[in-house]
Amino acid sequence: MSAYLLPDDIADLAARVVAENAEAGRKVVTAESCTGGLVAGAITEIAGSSSVLDRGFVTYSNEAKMEALGVAQDIIETFGAVSIACVWAMAQGALERSNADVAVAVSGVAGPGGGTQLKPVGTVVFARVTRNSEGEPEGELKLFDGGDGPDGRAAIRRQATLCALELLLP
């Protein structure tokens, strides 16, 4: 049995996030929706994570995204919570409300319900914003395949967690 609460591949990547950000002297903040805190949870599995993780925001509802992170209602109404525009605003809001150097935001449709033709189950969007950086924040849309079985939701959330952790590597 693993010494970690979360799967070894997630814990191993989180260990890299902690080690490499500690070495770079960087603090990180997370803004999570569909992952429900798994990214921050993975980081805190690692001894020494307090030198790297400033805080994490779990903003599952649209109201939470607006209240805790300052996401504009117009963004959610126009583009939806699962959009590059929304995760950019989430990441920016998390950075502004923290002492971190880099923020990662994630929002998506984990399923099994909630998908649409335009945003099917497995659609997950990510953004990374670095403090004092010039230009647009980085954003990415991915479509993860959770399969048709009962494990689909977990598979999508797991892949989203791994992707968000990768974005936190310096």
Coordinates of N, CA and C in Angstrom, one line a residue:
M1 N 0.8 -1.2 0.0 CA 0.0 0.0 0.0 C 0.9 1.3 0.0
S2 N 0.4 2.2 -0.7 CA 1.2 3.5 -0.8 C 1.1 4.3 0.5
A3 N 2.2 5.1 0.7 CA 2.3 5.9 1.8 C 1.5 7.2 1.6
Y4 N 0.9 7.3 0.4 CA 0.1 8.5 0.0 C -1.4 8.3 0.1
L5 N -2.1 9.3 0.3 CA -3.6 9.2 0.3 C -4.0 9.1 -1.2
L6 N -3.4 9.9 -2.0 CA -3.7 9.9 -3.5 C -2.8 9.0 -4.2
P7 N -3.2 8.6 -5.5 CA -2.4 7.7 -6.3 C -1.0 8.2 -6.4
D8 N -0.1 7.2 -6.6 CA 1.4 7.5 -6.6 C 1.8 8.4 -7.7
D9 N 1.1 8.3 -8.9 CA 1.5 9.2 -10.0 C 1.2 10.7 -9.7
I10 N 0.1 10.9 -9.0 CA -0.3 12.3 -8.5 C 0.7 12.7 -7.5
A11 N 1.0 11.9 -6.5 CA 1.9 12.2 -5.4 C 3.3 12.5 -5.9
D12 N 3.7 11.7 -6.8 CA 5.1 11.8 -7.4 C 5.2 13.2 -8.1
L13 N 4.2 13.5 -8.9 CA 4.2 14.8 -9.6 C 4.1 16.0 -8.6
A14 N 3.3 15.8 -7.6 CA 3.2 16.8 -6.5 C 4.6 17.0 -5.8
A15 N 5.3 15.9 -5.6 CA 6.6 16.0 -5.0 C 7.5 16.8 -5.9
R16 N 7.4 16.7 -7.2 CA 8.2 17.5 -8.1 C 7.8 19.0 -8.0
V17 N 6.5 19.2 -8.0 CA 6.0 20.6 -7.8 C 6.6 21.2 -6.6
V18 N 6.6 20.5 -5.5 CA 7.1 21.1 -4.2 C 8.6 21.3 -4.3
A19 N 9.4 20.3 -4.8 CA 10.8 20.4 -4.8 C 11.3 21.5 -5.8
E20 N 10.7 21.5 -7.0 CA 11.2 22.5 -8.0 C 10.7 23.9 -7.7
N21 N 9.6 24.1 -7.1 CA 9.2 25.4 -6.8 C 9.9 25.9 -5.5
A22 N 10.2 25.0 -4.6 CA 11.0 25.4 -3.4 C 12.4 25.8 -3.9
E23 N 13.0 25.1 -4.8 CA 14.3 25.4 -5.4 C 14.3 26.8 -6.1
A24 N 13.2 27.0 -6.8 CA 13.0 28.3 -7.5 C 12.6 29.5 -6.6
G25 N 12.3 29.2 -5.3 CA 11.8 30.2 -4.4 C 10.4 30.7 -4.8
R26 N 9.6 29.9 -5.4 CA 8.3 30.3 -5.8 C 7.2 29.7 -4.9
K27 N 6.2 30.5 -4.7 CA 5.0 30.1 -4.0 C 3.8 29.9 -5.0
V28 N 2.9 29.0 -4.8 CA 1.8 28.7 -5.7 C 0.5 28.9 -5.0
V29 N -0.5 29.1 -5.8 CA -1.9 29.2 -5.3 C -2.7 28.4 -6.4
T30 N -3.8 27.7 -5.9 CA -4.7 27.0 -6.8 C -6.1 27.6 -6.7
A31 N -6.8 27.6 -7.8 CA -8.2 27.9 -7.9 C -8.9 26.8 -8.6
E32 N -9.6 26.0 -7.9 CA -10.1 24.7 -8.4 C -11.7 24.7 -8.4
S33 N -12.2 24.1 -9.4 CA -13.6 23.9 -9.5 C -13.8 22.4 -9.6
C34 N -13.7 21.8 -10.8 CA -14.1 20.4 -10.9 C -13.2 19.4 -10.2
T35 N -12.0 19.9 -9.8 CA -11.0 19.0 -9.1 C -11.3 19.1 -7.6
G36 N -12.1 20.0 -7.1 CA -12.5 20.1 -5.7 C -11.5 20.1 -4.7
G37 N -10.3 20.7 -5.0 CA -9.2 20.7 -4.0 C -8.2 19.6 -4.1
L38 N -8.4 18.8 -5.1 CA -7.4 17.7 -5.3 C -6.0 18.2 -5.6
V39 N -5.9 19.3 -6.3 CA -4.5 19.8 -6.7 C -3.8 20.3 -5.4
A40 N -4.5 21.1 -4.6 CA -3.9 21.6 -3.4 C -3.7 20.4 -2.4
G41 N -4.6 19.4 -2.4 CA -4.5 18.2 -1.6 C -3.3 17.4 -1.9
A42 N -3.0 17.3 -3.2 CA -1.9 16.5 -3.7 C -0.6 17.2 -3.2
I43 N -0.5 18.5 -3.3 CA 0.7 19.3 -2.9 C 0.9 19.1 -1.4
T44 N -0.2 19.1 -0.6 CA 0.0 19.0 0.9 C 0.3 17.6 1.3
E45 N 0.2 16.6 0.4 CA 0.7 15.3 0.7 C 2.2 15.3 1.0
I46 N 2.9 16.3 0.4 CA 4.3 16.3 0.4 C 4.9 17.1 1.6
A47 N 5.8 16.4 2.3 CA 6.5 17.1 3.4 C 7.2 18.3 2.8
G48 N 7.1 19.4 3.5 CA 7.8 20.6 3.0 C 6.9 21.5 2.1
S49 N 5.7 21.1 1.9 CA 4.8 21.8 1.0 C 4.4 23.2 1.5
S50 N 4.6 23.4 2.8 CA 4.2 24.7 3.4 C 5.2 25.8 2.9
S51 N 6.3 25.4 2.3 CA 7.2 26.4 1.8 C 6.8 26.8 0.4
V52 N 5.9 26.1 -0.2 CA 5.5 26.3 -1.6 C 4.0 26.7 -1.8
L53 N 3.1 26.0 -1.1 CA 1.7 26.3 -1.3 C 1.3 27.5 -0.4
D54 N 0.9 28.6 -1.0 CA 0.4 29.7 -0.2 C -1.1 29.4 0.2
R55 N -1.9 29.0 -0.7 CA -3.3 28.7 -0.3 C -4.0 28.1 -1.6
G56 N -5.2 27.6 -1.3 CA -6.0 27.0 -2.4 C -7.4 27.5 -2.3
F57 N -8.0 27.8 -3.4 CA -9.4 28.2 -3.4 C -10.2 27.1 -4.1
V58 N -11.3 26.5 -3.4 CA -12.2 25.6 -4.1 C -13.5 26.4 -4.3
T59 N -13.7 26.7 -5.6 CA -14.8 27.6 -6.0 C -15.7 26.8 -6.9
Y60 N -16.5 25.9 -6.3 CA -17.3 24.9 -7.1 C -18.5 25.6 -7.8
S61 N -19.1 26.5 -7.1 CA -20.3 27.2 -7.6 C -19.9 28.4 -8.4
N62 N -20.8 28.9 -9.2 CA -20.5 30.2 -9.9 C -20.4 31.3 -8.9
E63 N -21.3 31.2 -7.9 CA -21.3 32.3 -6.9 C -19.9 32.3 -6.2
A64 N -19.4 31.2 -5.9 CA -18.1 31.1 -5.2 C -17.0 31.7 -6.1
K65 N -17.1 31.4 -7.4 CA -16.1 32.0 -8.3 C -16.1 33.5 -8.3
M66 N -17.4 34.0 -8.3 CA -17.5 35.5 -8.3 C -17.1 36.1 -6.9
E67 N -17.6 35.5 -5.8 CA -17.4 36.1 -4.5 C -15.9 35.9 -4.0
A68 N -15.4 34.7 -4.2 CA -14.0 34.5 -3.6 C -12.9 34.9 -4.5
L69 N -13.1 34.9 -5.9 CA -12.1 35.2 -6.8 C -12.3 36.4 -7.7
G70 N -13.5 37.0 -7.5 CA -13.8 38.2 -8.3 C -14.1 38.0 -9.8
V71 N -14.5 36.7 -10.1 CA -14.8 36.5 -11.5 C -16.1 37.3 -11.8
A72 N -16.0 38.0 -12.9 CA -17.2 38.9 -13.3 C -18.4 38.0 -13.8
Q73 N -19.5 38.4 -13.3 CA -20.8 37.7 -13.7 C -20.9 37.7 -15.2
D74 N -20.5 38.7 -15.9 CA -20.5 38.8 -17.4 C -19.8 37.7 -18.0
I75 N -18.6 37.3 -17.4 CA -17.8 36.2 -18.0 C -18.5 34.9 -17.9
I76 N -19.1 34.6 -16.7 CA -19.8 33.4 -16.5 C -21.1 33.3 -17.4
E77 N -21.8 34.4 -17.5 CA -23.0 34.5 -18.3 C -22.7 34.4 -19.8
T78 N -21.6 35.0 -20.3 CA -21.3 35.0 -21.7 C -20.6 33.7 -22.1
F79 N -19.6 33.3 -21.4 CA -18.7 32.2 -21.8 C -19.0 30.9 -21.0
G80 N -19.6 31.0 -19.8 CA -19.8 29.8 -19.0 C -18.6 29.6 -18.0
A81 N -18.9 28.8 -17.0 CA -17.8 28.5 -16.0 C -16.7 27.7 -16.5
V82 N -17.1 26.9 -17.5 CA -16.1 26.0 -18.2 C -15.7 26.7 -19.5
S83 N -14.8 27.7 -19.3 CA -14.3 28.5 -20.4 C -12.9 29.0 -20.1
I84 N -12.1 29.3 -21.1 CA -10.8 29.9 -20.9 C -10.9 31.2 -20.2
A85 N -11.9 32.0 -20.6 CA -12.1 33.3 -20.0 C -12.4 33.2 -18.5
C86 N -13.1 32.2 -18.1 CA -13.4 32.0 -16.7 C -12.2 31.6 -15.9
V87 N -11.5 30.6 -16.4 CA -10.3 30.2 -15.7 C -9.2 31.2 -15.6
W88 N -9.1 32.0 -16.7 CA -8.1 33.2 -16.6 C -8.5 34.1 -15.5
A89 N -9.8 34.4 -15.4 CA -10.3 35.3 -14.3 C -10.1 34.6 -12.9
M90 N -10.3 33.3 -12.9 CA -10.1 32.6 -11.6 C -8.6 32.6 -11.2
A91 N -7.7 32.4 -12.1 CA -6.3 32.4 -11.8 C -5.8 33.8 -11.4
Q92 N -6.3 34.8 -12.2 CA -5.9 36.2 -11.8 C -6.4 36.6 -10.4
G93 N -7.7 36.2 -10.2 CA -8.3 36.5 -8.9 C -7.5 35.8 -7.7
A94 N -7.1 34.5 -8.0 CA -6.4 33.8 -6.9 C -5.0 34.5 -6.7
L95 N -4.4 34.9 -7.7 CA -3.1 35.5 -7.6 C -3.2 36.8 -6.8
E96 N -4.2 37.6 -7.2 CA -4.4 38.9 -6.5 C -4.8 38.8 -5.0
R97 N -5.4 37.6 -4.7 CA -5.8 37.4 -3.3 C -4.9 36.5 -2.5
S98 N -3.6 36.4 -3.0 CA -2.6 35.5 -2.3 C -1.3 36.2 -2.3
N99 N -0.3 35.5 -1.7 CA 1.1 35.9 -1.7 C 1.9 35.1 -2.7
A100 N 1.2 34.4 -3.6 CA 1.9 33.5 -4.5 C 2.5 34.2 -5.7
D101 N 3.4 33.4 -6.3 CA 4.1 33.9 -7.5 C 3.4 33.4 -8.8
V102 N 2.7 32.2 -8.7 CA 2.0 31.6 -9.8 C 0.7 31.0 -9.3
A103 N -0.3 31.2 -10.2 CA -1.6 30.6 -9.9 C -2.0 29.7 -11.1
V104 N -2.7 28.6 -10.7 CA -3.3 27.7 -11.7 C -4.8 27.6 -11.3
A105 N -5.6 27.6 -12.4 CA -7.0 27.5 -12.2 C -7.5 26.3 -13.1
V106 N -8.5 25.6 -12.6 CA -9.1 24.5 -13.4 C -10.6 24.5 -13.2
S107 N -11.3 24.3 -14.3 CA -12.8 24.2 -14.3 C -13.2 23.2 -15.4
G108 N -14.2 22.4 -15.1 CA -14.6 21.5 -16.2 C -15.9 20.7 -15.9
V109 N -16.2 19.8 -16.8 CA -17.4 19.0 -16.7 C -16.9 17.6 -16.5
A110 N -17.0 17.2 -15.2 CA -16.5 15.8 -14.8 C -17.5 14.7 -15.0
G111 N -18.8 15.1 -15.2 CA -19.8 14.1 -15.5 C -20.3 13.4 -14.2
P112 N -21.1 12.4 -14.4 CA -21.6 11.9 -15.7 C -22.6 12.8 -16.4
G113 N -23.2 13.7 -15.7 CA -24.2 14.6 -16.3 C -23.5 16.0 -16.5
G114 N -24.3 16.9 -17.0 CA -23.8 18.3 -17.1 C -23.1 18.7 -18.4
G115 N -22.9 17.7 -19.3 CA -22.2 18.0 -20.5 C -23.2 18.5 -21.5
T116 N -22.7 19.2 -22.5 CA -23.5 19.7 -23.6 C -22.8 19.4 -24.9
Q117 N -23.5 19.7 -26.0 CA -22.8 19.4 -27.3 C -21.6 20.2 -27.5
L118 N -21.6 21.4 -27.0 CA -20.4 22.3 -27.1 C -19.3 22.0 -26.1
K119 N -19.8 21.6 -24.9 CA -18.9 21.2 -23.8 C -19.3 19.9 -23.2
P120 N -18.9 18.8 -23.9 CA -19.2 17.4 -23.5 C -18.5 17.1 -22.2
V121 N -19.0 16.1 -21.5 CA -18.3 15.5 -20.3 C -16.9 15.3 -20.7
G122 N -16.0 15.7 -19.8 CA -14.6 15.5 -20.1 C -13.9 16.8 -20.5
T123 N -14.7 17.9 -20.8 CA -14.1 19.1 -21.2 C -13.6 19.8 -19.9
V124 N -12.3 20.1 -19.9 CA -11.7 20.8 -18.8 C -10.8 21.9 -19.3
V125 N -10.9 23.1 -18.6 CA -10.1 24.2 -19.0 C -9.1 24.6 -17.9
F126 N -7.9 25.0 -18.3 CA -6.9 25.4 -17.4 C -6.3 26.7 -17.7
A127 N -5.8 27.4 -16.7 CA -5.1 28.7 -16.9 C -4.0 28.8 -15.9
R128 N -2.9 29.4 -16.3 CA -1.8 29.7 -15.4 C -1.4 31.2 -15.5
V129 N -1.3 31.9 -14.4 CA -0.9 33.3 -14.4 C 0.3 33.4 -13.5
T130 N 1.3 34.1 -14.0 CA 2.5 34.4 -13.2 C 2.5 35.8 -12.8
R131 N 2.8 36.1 -11.5 CA 2.9 37.5 -11.1 C 3.9 38.3 -11.8
N132 N 3.6 39.5 -12.1 CA 4.5 40.5 -12.9 C 4.9 40.0 -14.2
S133 N 4.0 39.1 -14.9 CA 4.4 38.7 -16.2 C 3.7 39.6 -17.2
E134 N 4.3 39.7 -18.4 CA 3.8 40.5 -19.4 C 2.9 39.7 -20.3
G135 N 1.9 40.3 -20.9 CA 1.1 39.5 -21.9 C 0.0 38.8 -21.3
E136 N -0.7 38.0 -22.1 CA -1.9 37.3 -21.7 C -1.5 36.1 -20.8
P137 N -2.4 35.7 -19.9 CA -2.2 34.5 -19.2 C -2.3 33.3 -20.1
E138 N -1.7 32.2 -19.7 CA -1.8 31.0 -20.5 C -3.1 30.2 -20.2
G139 N -3.7 29.8 -21.2 CA -5.0 29.0 -21.1 C -5.0 27.8 -22.0
E140 N -5.7 26.8 -21.6 CA -5.7 25.5 -22.4 C -7.0 24.8 -22.1
L141 N -7.6 24.2 -23.2 CA -8.8 23.4 -23.1 C -8.4 22.0 -23.5
K142 N -8.8 21.1 -22.6 CA -8.5 19.6 -22.9 C -9.8 18.9 -22.9
L143 N -9.9 17.8 -23.6 CA -11.0 16.9 -23.6 C -10.5 15.6 -23.1
F144 N -10.8 15.2 -21.9 CA -10.4 13.9 -21.3 C -11.5 12.9 -21.5
D145 N -11.0 11.7 -21.8 CA -12.0 10.6 -21.9 C -12.0 9.8 -20.6
G146 N -13.2 9.9 -20.0 CA -13.4 9.1 -18.8 C -14.0 7.7 -19.0
G147 N -14.3 7.4 -20.3 CA -14.9 6.2 -20.6 C -16.4 6.2 -20.2
D148 N -17.1 5.1 -20.5 CA -18.5 5.1 -20.2 C -18.9 4.5 -18.9
G149 N -17.9 3.9 -18.2 CA -18.2 3.2 -16.9 C -18.4 4.1 -15.7
P150 N -18.6 3.6 -14.6 CA -18.9 4.4 -13.4 C -17.6 5.1 -12.9
D151 N -16.5 4.7 -13.4 CA -15.2 5.4 -13.0 C -14.9 6.6 -13.8
G152 N -15.8 7.0 -14.8 CA -15.5 8.1 -15.7 C -15.2 9.4 -15.0
R153 N -16.0 9.7 -14.0 CA -15.9 11.0 -13.3 C -14.5 11.0 -12.6
A154 N -14.2 10.0 -11.9 CA -12.9 9.9 -11.2 C -11.7 10.0 -12.2
A155 N -11.9 9.3 -13.4 CA -10.8 9.4 -14.4 C -10.6 10.8 -14.9
I156 N -11.7 11.5 -15.1 CA -11.5 12.9 -15.6 C -10.9 13.8 -14.6
R157 N -11.3 13.7 -13.3 CA -10.8 14.5 -12.2 C -9.3 14.2 -12.0
R158 N -9.0 12.9 -12.2 CA -7.6 12.5 -12.0 C -6.7 13.1 -13.1
Q159 N -7.1 13.0 -14.3 CA -6.3 13.6 -15.4 C -6.2 15.1 -15.3
A160 N -7.3 15.7 -14.8 CA -7.3 17.2 -14.6 C -6.3 17.6 -13.5
T161 N -6.3 16.8 -12.5 CA -5.4 17.1 -11.4 C -3.9 17.0 -11.8
L162 N -3.6 15.9 -12.6 CA -2.2 15.8 -13.1 C -1.9 16.9 -14.1
C163 N -2.8 17.3 -14.9 CA -2.5 18.5 -15.8 C -2.2 19.8 -15.0
A164 N -3.1 20.0 -14.0 CA -2.9 21.2 -13.2 C -1.6 21.2 -12.5
L165 N -1.2 20.1 -12.0 CA 0.1 20.0 -11.3 C 1.3 20.2 -12.3
E166 N 1.2 19.7 -13.5 CA 2.2 19.9 -14.5 C 2.4 21.4 -14.8
L167 N 1.2 22.1 -14.8 CA 1.3 23.6 -15.0 C 2.0 24.3 -13.9
L168 N 2.1 23.7 -12.7 CA 2.7 24.4 -11.6 C 4.2 24.1 -11.6
L169 N 4.7 23.3 -12.5 CA 6.2 23.1 -12.5 C 6.8 24.4 -13.1
P170 N 8.0 24.8 -12.5 CA 8.6 26.0 -13.0 C 9.1 25.8 -14.5

